[in-house]
């Protein structure tokens, strides 16, 4: 009973600290310190309880009851240059340190059946700029926070093949702030508009793990689309009958309800693991994310104003490789590298996500004694520049005088800790 009370407390803490991070698109894979140090190379290995997030079929390799909990501290940085004819200005994001926690539990029911529960985040983003920066009419503050609850059943068909089925319940919290050009008694000024909402969506996870022999294993996993219906409110700093001009692209400055549909993509992952020695393993893998389903972010207000924001992103690929070496029974060393292809359509690029593909180099270490494990990881992300010269996004195009620009010096550092216990 103490075990399950402790697990419930850990899961509650995770749910209260839903993560915000900065990834390609806005998908996340900070699901365990070991997984991050291996650049996501846990689909073929899948041999600790965090496999519930990477490839849950792998928990059939875990006898007894296992738990794990931890967090990532994610520190993004970067800037955006904007052009006004021949004049250029530069703005940098506000310093931030985002927390992305995780928690897992697996339990063996019989020789062939396991159950598990994972609480982690598949998506998240956060960017904040000065309220008077050049791109404030597009956005100066944005956050999408998700937390997924995934109960899972895994079945071992034989000594080679296992599969898993999970049900995902995802909660999302979204907020956004931008400035609206406001007219009052013939005078022009910036009015502040804040949108905030919450919603739930549901999906499924599938996993397959094949332990071919003592040296080779293969993993496949699939996470379904999740459609988030987000309802909330829009508030203006200043309200009045003449607060906003009657132009069609500007809303009436009146507090009201709002709703949007956030279409979050499905993804499929493949990992192939080679273990030439008992204390040495390699994995190569790929993850495909169907970002082409994210074709718009349209916000509908009860005041009758609709904010139509085309996205039309392209599908993304992540290619990764990793190595894990255990020089001592109680000590493990890890390293990984991944490359992610760009997904943003620059014809509709905005300041919410100033990324255009990225590379990640990660290292980590692990310690184990008795029933405890402690894993540490560090990763650095190099994020490619995004060009705004041809975008039609609102608040960026010539309606506010911006004629071009690009993101620059965008990167992130990730520091991660996971602690596990076997009962």
XYZ file of C-alpha atoms in Angstrom:
423
model
C 0.000 0.000 0.000
C 2.883 2.385 0.764
C 4.231 1.762 -2.737
C 1.021 2.842 -4.424
C 0.614 5.890 -2.167
C 4.134 6.972 -3.098
C 3.432 6.406 -6.778
C 0.164 8.369 -6.608
C 1.986 11.264 -4.934
C 4.681 11.231 -7.628
C 2.070 11.211 -10.388
C 0.219 14.106 -8.763
C 3.423 16.146 -8.643
C 4.012 15.463 -12.344
C 0.478 16.515 -13.228
C 0.915 19.778 -11.331
C 4.159 20.611 -13.143
C 3.154 20.163 -16.772
C 6.180 20.916 -18.928
C 6.915 23.667 -21.379
C 9.849 23.146 -23.707
C 11.308 24.118 -27.036
C 11.576 21.354 -29.632
C 11.334 20.859 -33.383
C 7.744 21.659 -34.049
C 6.709 21.415 -30.420
C 7.046 17.675 -29.800
C 8.992 16.477 -26.763
C 11.080 13.387 -25.984
C 12.427 14.348 -22.545
C 10.866 11.232 -21.006
C 13.780 9.931 -18.889
C 17.394 10.850 -18.185
C 18.594 7.601 -19.743
C 16.455 8.183 -22.826
C 17.733 11.748 -23.256
C 21.396 10.722 -22.861
C 20.784 8.090 -25.583
C 19.095 10.665 -27.895
C 15.854 8.700 -27.679
C 17.525 5.333 -28.283
C 15.077 3.430 -26.086
C 12.740 2.007 -28.730
C 14.882 -1.085 -29.427
C 16.415 -1.314 -25.937
C 13.152 -0.633 -24.023
C 14.588 -2.347 -20.934
C 13.664 -0.009 -18.093
C 10.299 1.274 -16.912
C 10.513 4.491 -18.978
C 9.855 2.199 -21.954
C 6.196 3.011 -21.243
C 6.887 6.313 -23.024
C 9.275 5.036 -25.717
C 8.009 1.520 -26.505
C 5.852 -0.039 -23.808
C 6.152 -3.576 -25.222
C 9.615 -3.615 -23.657
C 8.315 -3.715 -20.080
C 7.908 -7.501 -20.544
C 11.693 -7.567 -19.897
C 11.118 -6.254 -16.343
C 10.296 -8.771 -13.586
C 8.415 -7.654 -10.499
C 7.365 -4.057 -9.855
C 9.383 -1.050 -11.076
C 8.986 2.687 -10.532
C 10.788 5.747 -11.823
C 10.392 9.487 -11.418
C 12.362 12.577 -12.277
C 12.495 15.803 -14.197
C 14.282 17.762 -16.904
C 15.357 21.380 -16.624
C 15.254 22.930 -20.094
C 16.948 26.256 -20.785
C 16.205 27.669 -24.274
C 17.704 30.838 -25.716
C 17.668 32.699 -29.012
C 16.784 35.865 -30.810
C 14.836 37.228 -33.754
C 15.944 39.976 -36.111
C 13.258 42.021 -37.865
C 13.673 44.329 -40.850
C 11.911 47.614 -41.517
C 13.156 48.482 -44.976
C 16.893 49.064 -44.460
C 16.626 49.158 -40.645
C 17.089 46.006 -38.572
C 16.271 45.359 -34.917
C 17.127 42.323 -32.763
C 15.162 40.899 -29.843
C 16.098 37.980 -27.574
C 13.772 35.720 -25.653
C 13.494 36.256 -21.923
C 15.671 33.876 -19.840
C 13.693 30.837 -18.732
C 14.207 27.450 -17.095
C 11.338 25.063 -17.781
C 10.618 21.940 -15.741
C 9.522 18.707 -17.502
C 8.790 15.914 -14.973
C 7.990 12.240 -15.599
C 6.785 9.223 -13.579
C 6.315 5.526 -14.404
C 5.108 2.316 -12.804
C 5.163 -1.257 -14.177
C 3.982 -4.481 -12.551
C 4.250 -8.105 -13.687
C 0.896 -9.881 -13.414
C 2.017 -13.298 -14.685
C 4.634 -14.956 -16.842
C 3.033 -13.369 -19.916
C 1.258 -10.174 -18.796
C 2.386 -6.790 -17.472
C 0.560 -3.548 -16.676
C 2.031 -0.069 -16.542
C 1.214 3.594 -16.090
C 3.158 6.529 -17.469
C 2.719 10.253 -16.869
C 4.766 12.439 -19.204
C 4.428 15.086 -21.909
C 4.417 14.583 -25.683
C 4.110 18.253 -26.628
C 5.028 21.638 -25.213
C 6.444 25.017 -26.077
C 7.179 28.292 -24.383
C 8.478 31.605 -25.671
C 8.392 35.038 -24.104
C 9.540 38.385 -25.527
C 9.396 41.950 -24.292
C 5.906 43.433 -24.512
C 7.118 46.290 -26.711
C 9.221 44.279 -29.177
C 8.789 44.605 -32.935
C 6.783 41.371 -33.306
C 4.331 42.080 -30.498
C 1.354 42.203 -32.884
C 2.003 38.544 -33.698
C 2.923 37.299 -30.201
C 4.981 38.310 -27.182
C 4.095 35.409 -24.871
C 3.073 31.867 -25.815
C 2.801 28.575 -23.972
C 1.366 25.149 -24.756
C 1.555 22.706 -21.848
C 0.421 19.078 -22.121
C 0.454 16.143 -19.742
C -0.457 12.593 -20.787
C -1.724 9.744 -18.609
C -1.070 6.408 -20.328
C -2.251 3.144 -18.682
C -0.751 0.224 -20.601
C -1.093 -3.555 -21.002
C 1.881 -5.523 -22.366
C 1.753 -9.187 -23.438
C 4.683 -11.535 -23.982
C 3.676 -13.923 -26.763
C 6.878 -15.962 -26.573
C 10.568 -15.495 -25.823
C 10.930 -13.372 -28.981
C 7.819 -11.219 -29.445
C 5.966 -8.855 -27.101
C 3.326 -6.226 -27.839
C 1.580 -3.468 -25.889
C -1.601 -1.417 -26.019
C -2.096 1.832 -24.134
C -4.853 4.426 -23.808
C -3.776 8.074 -23.651
C -5.692 10.827 -21.866
C -4.007 14.168 -22.577
C -4.679 17.489 -20.903
C -3.566 20.721 -22.564
C -3.260 24.247 -21.230
C -2.643 27.027 -23.757
C -1.998 30.726 -23.248
C -1.011 33.499 -25.636
C -0.483 37.229 -25.402
C -0.166 39.737 -28.211
C -0.793 43.410 -28.840
C -3.683 44.808 -30.872
C -3.411 48.179 -32.566
C -6.136 50.183 -30.852
C -7.864 53.453 -31.733
C -9.658 55.587 -29.158
C -10.871 59.144 -29.860
C -8.610 59.302 -32.875
C -5.523 58.249 -30.935
C -3.595 55.059 -31.633
C -2.059 52.821 -28.965
C -1.298 49.161 -28.191
C -4.032 47.212 -26.446
C -3.061 43.988 -24.694
C -4.971 40.807 -25.629
C -4.606 37.649 -23.522
C -6.024 34.247 -24.437
C -6.047 31.266 -22.063
C -7.783 27.895 -22.256
C -7.752 24.216 -21.306
C -8.944 21.008 -22.893
C -8.726 17.225 -23.047
C -8.049 14.796 -25.868
C -7.693 11.023 -26.190
C -5.563 8.638 -28.200
C -3.817 5.267 -28.248
C -0.276 3.877 -28.012
C 0.872 0.629 -29.635
C 4.209 -1.133 -29.181
C 6.074 -4.148 -30.545
C 9.371 -5.532 -29.257
C 11.316 -8.438 -30.765
C 14.240 -9.957 -28.876
C 15.773 -11.798 -31.827
C 18.770 -13.238 -29.951
C 21.300 -12.247 -27.297
C 22.757 -9.586 -29.611
C 19.885 -8.140 -31.662
C 16.535 -6.620 -30.764
C 14.067 -4.481 -32.704
C 11.356 -2.143 -31.446
C 8.405 -0.443 -33.111
C 5.996 2.012 -31.502
C 3.071 4.161 -32.598
C 1.372 7.077 -30.859
C -1.923 8.225 -32.352
C -3.201 11.688 -33.208
C -4.875 13.603 -30.414
C -7.476 16.264 -31.159
C -7.606 18.864 -28.390
C -10.791 20.945 -28.065
C -9.585 23.917 -26.029
C -12.060 26.327 -24.457
C -11.171 29.455 -22.560
C -11.372 33.231 -22.405
C -9.997 36.300 -24.155
C -9.333 39.423 -22.101
C -8.298 42.917 -23.189
C -6.442 45.418 -21.048
C -8.701 48.196 -22.385
C -12.342 47.804 -23.385
C -14.622 50.316 -25.030
C -17.043 50.752 -27.897
C -14.479 52.598 -29.982
C -11.426 50.750 -28.748
C -10.784 48.871 -31.999
C -11.164 50.014 -35.586
C -13.787 48.226 -37.660
C -11.229 46.639 -39.995
C -12.011 42.948 -40.519
C -8.633 41.739 -39.267
C -9.043 43.361 -35.843
C -11.320 42.054 -33.058
C -13.678 44.103 -30.945
C -12.024 44.872 -27.593
C -14.557 43.015 -25.477
C -13.790 40.238 -23.003
C -15.407 37.018 -24.197
C -15.137 33.261 -24.465
C -13.033 31.589 -27.130
C -12.280 28.139 -28.473
C -9.802 26.437 -30.762
C -9.037 22.950 -32.007
C -5.392 21.923 -31.640
C -4.602 18.966 -33.885
C -1.603 17.146 -32.413
C 0.136 14.684 -34.772
C 0.668 10.956 -34.615
C 4.156 9.468 -34.694
C 5.876 6.153 -35.386
C 9.310 5.059 -34.120
C 11.722 2.296 -35.087
C 14.818 1.234 -33.124
C 17.386 -1.493 -33.857
C 19.720 -2.488 -31.024
C 22.985 -4.426 -31.299
C 24.641 -5.767 -28.151
C 28.060 -7.280 -28.983
C 28.961 -7.606 -25.285
C 26.932 -7.907 -22.106
C 28.107 -4.432 -21.042
C 28.010 -2.668 -24.444
C 25.083 -1.785 -26.738
C 24.404 0.385 -29.776
C 21.093 1.576 -31.191
C 20.098 3.369 -34.373
C 16.569 4.569 -34.925
C 14.175 6.958 -36.531
C 10.948 8.724 -35.536
C 8.413 9.975 -38.079
C 5.956 12.658 -36.900
C 2.997 13.557 -39.120
C 3.089 17.335 -38.663
C 1.201 17.752 -41.960
C -1.980 17.302 -39.892
C -1.168 20.638 -38.198
C -2.534 22.815 -40.996
C -4.003 25.723 -39.009
C -4.452 27.237 -35.559
C -7.776 29.053 -35.768
C -9.207 30.851 -32.737
C -12.933 31.587 -32.622
C -14.182 34.251 -30.221
C -17.738 34.650 -28.953
C -17.578 38.281 -30.069
C -17.755 37.024 -33.671
C -14.079 37.557 -34.502
C -12.169 34.615 -35.970
C -8.366 34.559 -35.960
C -7.332 32.385 -38.902
C -3.689 31.266 -38.785
C -2.508 28.935 -41.547
C 0.344 26.550 -40.699
C 0.527 23.807 -43.367
C 3.573 22.172 -41.807
C 5.403 19.220 -43.354
C 6.052 15.808 -41.816
C 9.210 15.537 -39.707
C 11.908 12.902 -39.284
C 14.271 12.279 -36.379
C 17.347 10.104 -36.992
C 19.299 8.998 -33.943
C 22.232 6.844 -32.860
C 23.518 5.987 -29.381
C 25.985 3.914 -27.391
C 25.805 2.607 -23.819
C 28.783 1.102 -21.971
C 28.935 -0.326 -18.452
C 32.588 -0.381 -17.271
C 31.576 -1.441 -13.740
C 28.605 -3.327 -12.328
C 27.343 -0.144 -10.662
C 28.310 2.478 -13.282
C 27.127 3.147 -16.862
C 28.226 5.674 -19.503
C 25.999 6.866 -22.366
C 26.098 9.150 -25.413
C 23.809 9.911 -28.352
C 23.256 12.128 -31.375
C 20.109 13.001 -33.315
C 19.174 15.058 -36.354
C 15.661 16.411 -36.934
C 14.351 17.718 -40.236
C 12.535 21.093 -40.496
C 8.733 21.027 -40.275
C 7.676 24.722 -40.316
C 6.291 26.134 -43.575
C 8.145 29.442 -43.983
C 5.271 30.825 -46.098
C 3.234 30.963 -42.865
C 6.071 31.199 -40.292
C 5.358 33.107 -37.089
C 7.213 33.976 -33.902
C 5.556 31.264 -31.801
C 8.091 28.632 -32.907
C 11.323 30.140 -34.320
C 12.905 26.777 -35.244
C 13.754 25.133 -38.552
C 15.321 21.739 -37.781
C 17.826 20.876 -35.092
C 20.754 18.665 -34.040
C 21.225 17.241 -30.544
C 24.324 15.881 -28.829
C 23.768 14.181 -25.478
C 25.801 12.460 -22.772
C 24.883 10.821 -19.500
C 25.741 8.410 -16.761
C 23.911 5.992 -14.497
C 24.512 4.480 -11.059
C 22.848 1.485 -9.454
C 23.090 -0.111 -6.043
C 20.757 -2.590 -4.361
C 17.276 -1.722 -5.675
C 18.028 1.887 -6.646
C 19.070 3.502 -9.910
C 20.040 7.139 -10.516
C 20.495 8.487 -14.053
C 21.875 11.885 -15.096
C 21.852 13.438 -18.575
C 22.921 16.565 -20.411
C 21.959 17.513 -23.966
C 22.705 20.513 -26.165
C 20.444 21.452 -29.089
C 21.612 23.432 -32.113
C 18.506 24.895 -33.793
C 18.495 26.139 -37.381
C 17.438 29.657 -38.359
C 13.913 30.356 -39.646
C 13.395 33.004 -42.345
C 10.462 35.440 -42.200
C 11.036 37.183 -45.536
C 8.137 35.453 -47.307
C 5.632 34.867 -44.507
C 1.989 35.973 -44.577
C 1.454 35.489 -40.823
C -0.554 38.159 -39.064
C 1.426 40.741 -37.165
C 4.572 40.094 -39.207
C 3.706 40.967 -42.793
C 3.876 44.565 -44.089
C 0.631 45.542 -42.274
C 2.899 46.464 -39.337
C 5.880 47.477 -41.453
C 8.000 44.327 -41.086
C 9.584 43.428 -44.422
C 11.759 40.479 -43.344
C 13.894 38.925 -40.656
C 15.004 35.619 -39.212
C 15.559 33.741 -35.984
C 19.186 33.517 -34.860
C 21.440 32.005 -32.210
C 18.670 29.605 -31.183
C 19.743 26.755 -28.908
C 18.754 24.906 -25.743
C 20.435 23.048 -22.892
C 18.767 20.156 -21.083
C 19.739 18.863 -17.627
C 17.945 15.740 -16.473
C 17.600 13.432 -13.454
C 15.705 10.147 -13.050
C 15.515 7.952 -9.936
C 14.221 4.376 -10.090
C 13.351 1.686 -7.553
C 12.620 -2.038 -7.937
C 10.319 -3.705 -5.418
